[in-house]
């Protein structure tokens, strides 16, 4: 028994960690995950470079970056944080790589129609999920839409707050919230296809900006990736998932 | 600074501490004295929340306690209210999450109980109920105290589970840990620091008390 244990231990130590090395490290805001899963293989095919993405909330990635996380490029879900990195001299000038759209999503087909305002104020809708209005750009945008049509105060008691747009979708997709303000991209996930949605036209588009970090260990690869993001191939992938 | 999340955390911790003996005591006695098939299975089930990642447990609870889950559906039929995203909901989640942390010390103190004491009580004609109150309870006070205080501290720091079933509603489910997390994400480091600074002495005091109890038992 002891011998087997030692053997396993030694084997664990011997597994080469170099096997996970990549030529480009990307910090990616979670909402863009489905598109990124298509962009990365295409980029690898086009350039022969190996890219590795970390998917987390914009706030968490920002916190890691200012604490010297070894990323090359940061694709945020907002403009605020890339701009702040630029202002603090930690990144190159930010650029917009995607524009997201807020939808009202529900697992219950009765709660979808042309008029999202009527749905959220409907008494049958007890709980409405939304991403954190302070930290999550989709949350802020959803709040602005409700304020614009004058139902914010009325809906507030029904709101449940997810830490990110994915948690807002998770609350809605488990049925815990009757409807939820979600990202258009979540509609294309397996869980998203099981429900229905209405586009929230009043919600300002969520401008997602990216920046190459000054401390990038692989600056050349990062530059190639930035170029690749502008290709028609990537444009088509973004459109497919509801981004502009 | 807004103190509501801290007060809410304290409220959650106190309720969990008060209610957990009701759940944990029978479970601990069953595990300490019971001789039945599947005991190790029950043991594993009770201990599971201790080793499961809190977010996984939280997601499981969200599904069970949601309006389409067994528990959540029943709850909504009976009370008319939704179980998830309510204080009752996070309290229930906290009880499940804390169960192993109460059962283990209780079970240990029950197992340490001298069987001769119980035998003498039976021989002398003491009813099971008075045996419990006059012999078991006084002898297990240390274990009960350790369990309660551990559970108190543990629910004070709880994050992953509440994040999943709570929905961060200010005044109802937005506990201190969630509020601190949100403050950090929003780059309000001062708020995060103040709230953490308020929590640390409490947790420290709790640890001192546990050490004192353990020293007295040894």
Short mmCIF file of C-alpha atoms in Angstrom, two decimals:
data_model
loop_
_atom_site.label_atom_id
_atom_site.label_comp_id
_atom_site.label_asym_id
_atom_site.label_seq_id
_atom_site.Cartn_x
_atom_site.Cartn_y
_atom_site.Cartn_z
CA UNK A 1 0.00 0.00 0.00
CA UNK A 2 2.79 2.34 1.02
CA UNK A 3 4.71 1.48 -2.12
CA UNK A 4 1.70 2.25 -4.34
CA UNK A 5 1.21 5.54 -2.57
CA UNK A 6 4.83 6.55 -3.09
CA UNK A 7 4.62 5.55 -6.72
CA UNK A 8 1.56 7.72 -7.28
CA UNK A 9 3.23 10.60 -5.50
CA UNK A 10 6.35 10.33 -7.63
CA UNK A 11 4.26 10.10 -10.80
CA UNK A 12 2.37 13.25 -9.83
CA UNK A 13 5.64 15.10 -9.32
CA UNK A 14 6.97 13.89 -12.64
CA UNK A 15 4.06 15.05 -14.81
CA UNK A 16 5.65 17.84 -16.83
CA UNK A 17 4.01 21.16 -16.03
CA UNK A 18 5.54 22.46 -19.25
CA UNK A 19 2.81 20.56 -21.10
CA UNK A 20 0.43 23.42 -20.30
CA UNK A 21 2.67 26.17 -21.63
CA UNK A 22 1.10 28.51 -24.18
CA UNK A 23 2.31 31.30 -26.43
CA UNK A 24 -0.44 33.71 -25.41
CA UNK A 25 -2.35 34.19 -22.15
CA UNK A 26 -5.75 35.85 -22.40
CA UNK A 27 -7.81 37.24 -19.52
CA UNK A 28 -11.37 36.97 -20.79
CA UNK A 29 -14.59 38.33 -19.27
CA UNK A 30 -16.91 35.35 -18.77
CA UNK A 31 -19.84 36.53 -20.93
CA UNK A 32 -17.74 36.19 -24.09
CA UNK A 33 -16.77 32.56 -23.36
CA UNK A 34 -18.82 30.85 -26.12
CA UNK A 35 -17.36 33.08 -28.85
CA UNK A 36 -13.85 32.76 -27.47
CA UNK A 37 -14.13 28.98 -27.60
CA UNK A 38 -14.46 29.38 -31.38
CA UNK A 39 -12.00 32.23 -31.80
CA UNK A 40 -9.08 30.47 -30.09
CA UNK A 41 -8.96 27.35 -32.31
CA UNK A 42 -9.30 29.56 -35.39
CA UNK A 43 -6.47 31.80 -34.17
CA UNK A 44 -4.28 28.80 -33.42
CA UNK A 45 -4.94 27.42 -36.87
CA UNK A 46 -4.17 30.72 -38.56
CA UNK A 47 -0.97 31.52 -36.68
CA UNK A 48 0.33 28.21 -35.31
CA UNK A 49 0.50 29.81 -31.87
CA UNK A 50 -1.07 28.25 -28.80
CA UNK A 51 -3.46 30.47 -26.83
CA UNK A 52 -4.81 29.91 -23.33
CA UNK A 53 -7.76 31.87 -21.91
CA UNK A 54 -8.85 32.36 -18.31
CA UNK A 55 -12.57 33.06 -17.98
CA UNK A 56 -13.71 35.08 -14.95
CA UNK A 57 -15.59 38.26 -14.12
CA UNK A 58 -14.08 41.50 -15.33
CA UNK A 59 -13.62 42.72 -11.76
CA UNK A 60 -11.78 39.59 -10.66
CA UNK A 61 -9.47 39.64 -13.68
CA UNK A 62 -8.77 43.32 -13.15
CA UNK A 63 -7.80 42.57 -9.55
CA UNK A 64 -5.44 39.83 -10.72
CA UNK A 65 -3.90 42.07 -13.39
CA UNK A 66 -3.08 44.94 -11.02
CA UNK A 67 -1.45 42.31 -8.83
CA UNK A 68 0.88 41.27 -11.64
CA UNK A 69 -0.95 38.26 -13.08
CA UNK A 70 1.04 37.19 -16.16
CA UNK A 71 -1.60 37.86 -18.82
CA UNK A 72 -0.83 39.27 -22.26
CA UNK A 73 -4.20 40.69 -23.18
CA UNK A 74 -7.31 41.62 -21.23
CA UNK A 75 -10.74 41.36 -22.88
CA UNK A 76 -13.10 43.03 -20.42
CA UNK A 77 -16.88 43.29 -20.33
CA UNK A 78 -16.73 47.06 -19.95
CA UNK A 79 -14.67 50.09 -20.96
CA UNK A 80 -14.05 51.31 -17.45
CA UNK A 81 -11.39 48.83 -16.38
CA UNK A 82 -9.27 48.78 -19.56
CA UNK A 83 -9.37 52.61 -19.48
CA UNK A 84 -8.21 52.58 -15.88
CA UNK A 85 -5.33 50.23 -16.72
CA UNK A 86 -4.38 52.56 -19.56
CA UNK A 87 -4.57 55.63 -17.32
CA UNK A 88 -2.41 53.91 -14.72
CA UNK A 89 0.19 53.08 -17.35
CA UNK A 90 -0.34 49.33 -17.10
CA UNK A 91 -1.79 48.78 -20.57
CA UNK A 92 -1.71 50.00 -24.16
CA UNK A 93 -4.60 52.06 -25.49
CA UNK A 94 -7.88 50.12 -25.19
CA UNK A 95 -10.05 49.27 -28.20
CA UNK A 96 -13.64 48.05 -28.48
CA UNK A 97 -13.86 44.39 -29.53
CA UNK A 98 -17.55 43.65 -29.03
CA UNK A 99 -20.90 45.22 -28.24
CA UNK A 100 -23.30 43.12 -26.21
CA UNK A 101 -27.06 43.37 -25.92
CA UNK A 102 -29.35 42.80 -22.93
CA UNK A 103 -32.30 40.44 -23.31
CA UNK A 104 -35.06 39.43 -20.92
CA UNK A 105 -34.85 35.65 -20.75
CA UNK A 106 -37.28 33.18 -19.22
CA UNK A 107 -37.57 29.42 -19.00
CA UNK A 108 -41.34 29.89 -19.04
CA UNK A 109 -42.65 30.59 -22.54
CA UNK A 110 -45.60 32.51 -21.05
CA UNK A 111 -43.25 35.24 -19.96
CA UNK A 112 -41.96 36.17 -23.39
CA UNK A 113 -43.58 38.63 -25.69
CA UNK A 114 -42.98 41.86 -27.46
CA UNK A 115 -43.28 43.96 -24.34
CA UNK A 116 -40.60 43.20 -21.75
CA UNK A 117 -41.80 46.09 -19.56
CA UNK A 118 -45.21 44.53 -19.11
CA UNK A 119 -43.58 41.19 -18.26
CA UNK A 120 -41.37 42.43 -15.44
CA UNK A 121 -44.16 44.41 -13.76
CA UNK A 122 -46.61 41.50 -14.18
CA UNK A 123 -47.75 40.23 -10.75
CA UNK A 124 -47.19 36.62 -11.85
CA UNK A 125 -43.50 37.42 -12.10
CA UNK A 126 -42.30 37.27 -8.52
CA UNK A 127 -38.56 37.35 -8.97
CA UNK A 128 -36.44 39.05 -11.61
CA UNK A 129 -32.73 38.30 -11.78
CA UNK A 130 -30.23 40.94 -12.80
CA UNK A 131 -26.45 41.20 -12.65
CA UNK A 132 -24.92 43.43 -10.00
CA UNK A 133 -25.75 46.96 -11.15
CA UNK A 134 -22.55 48.40 -9.77
CA UNK A 135 -19.92 45.90 -10.94
CA UNK A 136 -21.43 44.08 -13.91
CA UNK A 137 -21.88 46.17 -17.09
CA UNK A 138 -24.92 44.11 -18.14
CA UNK A 139 -26.47 44.89 -14.76
CA UNK A 140 -25.87 48.62 -15.23
CA UNK A 141 -27.33 48.51 -18.72
CA UNK A 142 -30.44 46.60 -17.53
CA UNK A 143 -30.93 49.13 -14.74
CA UNK A 144 -30.68 52.01 -17.23
CA UNK A 145 -33.32 50.38 -19.42
CA UNK A 146 -35.74 50.12 -16.50
CA UNK A 147 -35.00 53.69 -15.46
CA UNK A 148 -35.56 54.87 -19.03
CA UNK A 149 -39.06 53.41 -19.16
CA UNK A 150 -39.80 54.47 -15.58
CA UNK A 151 -40.31 51.09 -13.90
CA UNK A 152 -37.08 50.87 -11.87
CA UNK A 153 -38.65 51.77 -8.50
CA UNK A 154 -41.57 49.46 -9.08
CA UNK A 155 -39.44 46.45 -10.03
CA UNK A 156 -36.73 46.87 -7.40
CA UNK A 157 -38.42 44.73 -4.69
CA UNK A 158 -38.52 41.81 -7.14
CA UNK A 159 -34.84 41.94 -8.05
CA UNK A 160 -32.29 39.30 -7.13
CA UNK A 161 -28.69 40.14 -7.86
CA UNK A 162 -26.17 37.84 -9.46
CA UNK A 163 -22.48 38.60 -9.12
CA UNK A 164 -22.10 38.39 -12.88
CA UNK A 165 -24.30 38.16 -15.92
CA UNK A 166 -23.81 34.39 -15.91
CA UNK A 167 -25.20 34.13 -12.40
CA UNK A 168 -28.21 36.22 -13.38
CA UNK A 169 -28.79 33.71 -16.17
CA UNK A 170 -28.25 30.80 -13.80
CA UNK A 171 -30.97 32.12 -11.47
CA UNK A 172 -33.37 32.40 -14.41
CA UNK A 173 -32.48 29.07 -16.01
CA UNK A 174 -33.05 27.12 -12.77
CA UNK A 175 -36.45 28.79 -12.54
CA UNK A 176 -35.57 30.37 -9.20
CA UNK A 177 -36.15 33.72 -10.84
CA UNK A 178 -39.13 33.82 -13.19
CA UNK A 179 -37.35 36.04 -15.69
CA UNK A 180 -33.87 37.49 -15.87
CA UNK A 181 -31.97 40.27 -17.59
CA UNK A 182 -29.29 38.29 -19.42
CA UNK A 183 -26.73 38.69 -22.16
CA UNK A 184 -27.88 37.97 -25.68
CA UNK A 185 -25.02 35.46 -25.89
CA UNK A 186 -26.51 33.26 -23.14
CA UNK A 187 -29.51 32.61 -25.41
CA UNK A 188 -27.19 30.48 -27.58
CA UNK A 189 -26.08 28.14 -24.79
CA UNK A 190 -27.70 24.72 -24.32
CA UNK A 191 -29.66 25.97 -21.31
CA UNK A 192 -30.53 29.20 -23.10
CA UNK A 193 -32.11 27.37 -26.02
CA UNK A 194 -34.65 25.78 -23.66
CA UNK A 195 -36.24 29.13 -22.88
CA UNK A 196 -37.36 32.22 -24.70
CA UNK A 197 -36.26 35.84 -24.78
CA UNK A 198 -37.19 39.40 -25.68
CA UNK A 199 -34.54 41.91 -26.73
CA UNK A 200 -34.43 44.88 -24.39
CA UNK A 201 -34.06 47.70 -26.92
CA UNK A 202 -33.95 50.40 -24.26
CA UNK A 203 -30.82 48.87 -22.68
CA UNK A 204 -27.72 50.68 -23.92
CA UNK A 205 -25.31 48.30 -25.70
CA UNK A 206 -22.63 46.90 -23.42
CA UNK A 207 -19.37 48.17 -24.88
CA UNK A 208 -16.63 45.62 -24.26
CA UNK A 209 -13.10 46.93 -24.53
CA UNK A 210 -9.79 45.11 -24.61
CA UNK A 211 -6.19 46.13 -24.03
CA UNK A 212 -2.73 44.63 -24.39
CA UNK A 213 -0.91 44.74 -21.08
CA UNK A 214 2.40 46.59 -20.84
CA UNK A 215 3.84 43.70 -18.87
CA UNK A 216 2.79 41.16 -21.52
CA UNK A 217 5.32 38.33 -21.63
CA UNK A 218 4.31 37.57 -25.23
CA UNK A 219 3.81 40.99 -26.82
CA UNK A 220 4.21 39.71 -30.40
CA UNK A 221 1.56 37.04 -30.01
CA UNK A 222 -0.74 39.61 -28.37
CA UNK A 223 -0.35 41.95 -31.35
CA UNK A 224 -1.20 39.10 -33.71
CA UNK A 225 -4.28 38.30 -31.66
CA UNK A 226 -5.47 41.93 -31.76
CA UNK A 227 -5.13 41.85 -35.55
CA UNK A 228 -7.00 38.54 -35.70
CA UNK A 229 -9.92 39.99 -33.69
CA UNK A 230 -10.55 42.46 -36.53
CA UNK A 231 -10.88 39.79 -39.24
CA UNK A 232 -14.25 39.08 -40.94
CA UNK A 233 -13.95 35.51 -39.64
CA UNK A 234 -14.16 36.73 -36.03
CA UNK A 235 -16.85 39.26 -36.97
CA UNK A 236 -19.04 36.38 -38.19
CA UNK A 237 -18.48 34.42 -34.98
CA UNK A 238 -19.47 37.44 -32.87
CA UNK A 239 -22.67 37.98 -34.86
CA UNK A 240 -23.56 34.32 -34.42
CA UNK A 241 -23.60 34.80 -30.63
CA UNK A 242 -25.49 38.06 -30.59
CA UNK A 243 -22.58 40.48 -30.40
CA UNK A 244 -21.92 43.35 -32.81
CA UNK B 1 -20.68 52.61 6.00
CA UNK B 2 -23.72 50.38 5.71
CA UNK B 3 -23.87 47.98 8.64
CA UNK B 4 -26.83 45.96 7.34
CA UNK B 5 -24.73 43.12 5.83
CA UNK B 6 -22.85 42.64 9.11
CA UNK B 7 -26.04 42.62 11.15
CA UNK B 8 -27.57 40.17 8.70
CA UNK B 9 -24.54 37.89 9.00
CA UNK B 10 -24.80 37.97 12.78
CA UNK B 11 -28.52 37.20 12.57
CA UNK B 12 -27.84 34.25 10.27
CA UNK B 13 -25.06 32.95 12.53
CA UNK B 14 -27.18 33.19 15.68
CA UNK B 15 -30.21 31.49 14.12
CA UNK B 16 -28.02 28.72 12.69
CA UNK B 17 -26.37 28.20 16.07
CA UNK B 18 -29.73 28.03 17.87
CA UNK B 19 -31.41 25.70 15.41
CA UNK B 20 -28.58 23.35 14.53
CA UNK B 21 -28.75 21.21 17.74
CA UNK B 22 -32.26 20.13 16.74
CA UNK B 23 -30.89 18.65 13.52
CA UNK B 24 -27.45 17.61 14.70
CA UNK B 25 -28.21 15.94 18.06
CA UNK B 26 -30.35 13.07 16.76
CA UNK B 27 -27.89 12.55 13.91
CA UNK B 28 -24.92 12.51 16.28
CA UNK B 29 -26.59 10.03 18.68
CA UNK B 30 -27.52 7.79 15.79
CA UNK B 31 -23.93 7.77 14.58
CA UNK B 32 -22.45 7.37 18.08
CA UNK B 33 -24.75 4.63 19.46
CA UNK B 34 -26.58 3.22 16.47
CA UNK B 35 -25.78 -0.29 15.24
CA UNK B 36 -27.36 -0.59 11.85
CA UNK B 37 -26.62 -1.36 8.24
CA UNK B 38 -25.61 1.62 6.16
CA UNK B 39 -24.23 3.58 9.09
CA UNK B 40 -21.06 4.50 7.24
CA UNK B 41 -23.23 5.58 4.31
CA UNK B 42 -25.22 7.92 6.58
CA UNK B 43 -21.96 9.18 8.04
CA UNK B 44 -20.68 9.99 4.56
CA UNK B 45 -23.92 11.75 3.58
CA UNK B 46 -23.87 13.93 6.72
CA UNK B 47 -20.19 14.80 6.21
CA UNK B 48 -20.53 15.50 2.49
CA UNK B 49 -21.22 19.27 2.82
CA UNK B 50 -17.88 19.57 4.62
CA UNK B 51 -15.82 18.34 1.67
CA UNK B 52 -17.98 19.53 -1.22
CA UNK B 53 -17.02 22.86 -2.80
CA UNK B 54 -19.54 25.36 -1.34
CA UNK B 55 -20.50 26.58 -4.81
CA UNK B 56 -21.39 23.02 -5.84
CA UNK B 57 -23.47 22.52 -2.71
CA UNK B 58 -25.02 25.94 -3.28
CA UNK B 59 -25.98 25.08 -6.83
CA UNK B 60 -27.51 21.77 -5.71
CA UNK B 61 -29.51 23.62 -3.06
CA UNK B 62 -30.59 26.25 -5.59
CA UNK B 63 -32.04 23.50 -7.75
CA UNK B 64 -33.74 21.67 -4.85
CA UNK B 65 -35.01 24.84 -3.19
CA UNK B 66 -36.07 26.59 -6.39
CA UNK B 67 -39.78 26.67 -7.30
CA UNK B 68 -39.26 23.65 -9.57
CA UNK B 69 -37.38 21.64 -6.93
CA UNK B 70 -39.14 19.27 -4.51
CA UNK B 71 -38.53 21.37 -1.43
CA UNK B 72 -38.96 24.77 -3.07
CA UNK B 73 -42.14 23.69 -4.84
CA UNK B 74 -43.68 22.31 -1.64
CA UNK B 75 -42.65 25.43 0.25
CA UNK B 76 -44.26 27.71 -2.32
CA UNK B 77 -47.49 25.66 -2.29
CA UNK B 78 -47.75 25.81 1.51
CA UNK B 79 -46.54 29.31 2.30
CA UNK B 80 -47.05 31.13 -1.00
CA UNK B 81 -43.52 32.50 -0.75
CA UNK B 82 -40.41 31.60 -2.66
CA UNK B 83 -37.79 29.77 -0.63
CA UNK B 84 -34.70 30.82 -2.57
CA UNK B 85 -33.66 34.46 -2.29
CA UNK B 86 -35.22 34.73 1.18
CA UNK B 87 -33.72 34.77 4.66
CA UNK B 88 -35.42 31.46 5.44
CA UNK B 89 -33.78 30.06 2.33
CA UNK B 90 -30.26 31.07 3.27
CA UNK B 91 -30.86 29.91 6.85
CA UNK B 92 -31.88 26.47 5.59
CA UNK B 93 -28.82 26.35 3.33
CA UNK B 94 -26.65 27.40 6.25
CA UNK B 95 -28.09 24.58 8.39
CA UNK B 96 -27.29 21.96 5.74
CA UNK B 97 -23.85 23.40 5.19
CA UNK B 98 -23.07 23.49 8.91
CA UNK B 99 -24.49 20.08 9.82
CA UNK B 100 -21.17 18.15 9.73
CA UNK B 101 -19.46 20.86 11.75
CA UNK B 102 -21.97 20.30 14.56
CA UNK B 103 -22.38 16.53 14.22
CA UNK B 104 -18.68 15.68 14.44
CA UNK B 105 -17.87 17.32 17.84
CA UNK B 106 -21.21 16.14 19.27
CA UNK B 107 -20.60 12.60 18.13
CA UNK B 108 -17.08 12.62 19.58
CA UNK B 109 -18.31 13.76 22.97
CA UNK B 110 -21.12 11.16 22.95
CA UNK B 111 -18.65 8.40 22.11
CA UNK B 112 -16.47 9.45 25.00
CA UNK B 113 -19.40 8.99 27.38
CA UNK B 114 -18.73 6.11 29.81
CA UNK B 115 -21.24 3.35 28.93
CA UNK B 116 -21.26 2.27 32.59
CA UNK B 117 -22.92 5.57 33.48
CA UNK B 118 -25.77 4.83 31.11
CA UNK B 119 -26.01 1.23 32.32
CA UNK B 120 -26.20 2.36 35.95
CA UNK B 121 -28.89 4.84 35.07
CA UNK B 122 -30.91 2.10 33.39
CA UNK B 123 -30.41 -0.25 36.34
CA UNK B 124 -31.50 2.46 38.75
CA UNK B 125 -34.69 2.88 36.75
CA UNK B 126 -34.10 6.29 35.21
CA UNK B 127 -36.34 6.93 32.20
CA UNK B 128 -34.59 7.53 28.84
CA UNK B 129 -35.74 11.15 28.96
CA UNK B 130 -34.30 11.85 32.41
CA UNK B 131 -31.17 9.88 31.47
CA UNK B 132 -30.75 12.34 28.62
CA UNK B 133 -31.26 15.45 30.73
CA UNK B 134 -29.41 14.33 33.86
CA UNK B 135 -26.55 12.29 32.44
CA UNK B 136 -26.01 12.69 28.68
CA UNK B 137 -26.54 16.44 28.43
CA UNK B 138 -24.33 17.55 31.38
CA UNK B 139 -21.55 15.24 30.19
CA UNK B 140 -21.72 16.49 26.63
CA UNK B 141 -21.92 20.20 27.42
CA UNK B 142 -18.36 20.71 26.16
CA UNK B 143 -19.11 19.06 22.82
CA UNK B 144 -22.33 21.00 22.44
CA UNK B 145 -20.59 24.28 23.24
CA UNK B 146 -17.75 23.53 20.83
CA UNK B 147 -20.23 22.59 18.10
CA UNK B 148 -22.34 25.73 18.59
CA UNK B 149 -19.45 28.13 18.58
CA UNK B 150 -17.84 26.46 15.57
CA UNK B 151 -21.11 26.67 13.67
CA UNK B 152 -21.52 30.32 14.67
CA UNK B 153 -18.11 31.27 13.31
CA UNK B 154 -18.58 29.13 10.25
CA UNK B 155 -21.89 30.73 9.26
CA UNK B 156 -20.40 34.16 9.84
CA UNK B 157 -17.82 33.47 7.16
CA UNK B 158 -20.06 31.55 4.79
CA UNK B 159 -19.83 32.74 1.19
CA UNK B 160 -20.20 30.26 -1.66
CA UNK B 161 -23.49 28.67 -0.63
CA UNK B 162 -25.20 31.97 0.19
CA UNK B 163 -23.93 33.49 -3.03
CA UNK B 164 -25.76 30.75 -4.93
CA UNK B 165 -29.10 30.63 -3.12
CA UNK B 166 -29.23 34.19 -1.81
CA UNK B 167 -29.31 36.49 -4.79
CA UNK B 168 -27.63 39.26 -2.78
CA UNK B 169 -30.74 41.22 -1.79
CA UNK B 170 -29.77 44.07 0.55
CA UNK B 171 -31.30 43.59 4.01
CA UNK B 172 -32.53 40.07 3.23
CA UNK B 173 -29.77 37.88 1.85
CA UNK B 174 -26.78 40.17 1.30
CA UNK B 175 -24.54 38.93 4.12
CA UNK B 176 -21.17 40.43 5.06
CA UNK B 177 -19.02 38.06 3.00
CA UNK B 178 -21.05 38.78 -0.14
CA UNK B 179 -21.04 42.52 0.54
CA UNK B 180 -17.25 42.44 0.99
CA UNK B 181 -16.82 40.51 -2.26
CA UNK B 182 -19.00 43.04 -4.07
CA UNK B 183 -17.14 45.98 -2.57
CA UNK B 184 -13.82 44.56 -3.79
CA UNK B 185 -15.24 43.94 -7.27
CA UNK B 186 -16.55 47.50 -7.36
CA UNK B 187 -13.08 48.75 -6.31
CA UNK B 188 -14.53 50.13 -3.04
CA UNK B 189 -11.55 48.84 -1.10
CA UNK B 190 -12.22 51.10 1.91
CA UNK B 191 -15.65 49.58 2.47
CA UNK B 192 -14.25 46.08 2.06
CA UNK B 193 -11.50 46.84 4.53
CA UNK B 194 -13.87 48.27 7.16
CA UNK B 195 -16.26 45.35 6.97
CA UNK B 196 -13.41 42.83 7.16
CA UNK B 197 -11.92 44.71 10.08
CA UNK B 198 -15.22 44.39 11.90
CA UNK B 199 -15.40 40.64 11.25
CA UNK B 200 -11.86 39.65 12.22
CA UNK B 201 -12.04 40.40 15.98
CA UNK B 202 -15.31 38.46 16.24
CA UNK B 203 -13.82 35.39 14.57
CA UNK B 204 -10.70 35.74 16.69
CA UNK B 205 -12.75 35.85 19.89
CA UNK B 206 -14.64 32.76 18.76
CA UNK B 207 -11.38 30.85 18.30
CA UNK B 208 -10.21 31.90 21.76
CA UNK B 209 -13.44 30.58 23.27
CA UNK B 210 -13.10 27.25 21.42
CA UNK B 211 -9.53 26.88 22.68
CA UNK B 212 -10.69 27.58 26.22
CA UNK B 213 -13.42 24.93 26.00
CA UNK B 214 -11.01 22.39 24.55
CA UNK B 215 -8.44 23.11 27.26
CA UNK B 216 -11.04 22.53 29.96
CA UNK B 217 -12.14 19.24 28.39
CA UNK B 218 -8.61 17.87 28.09
#
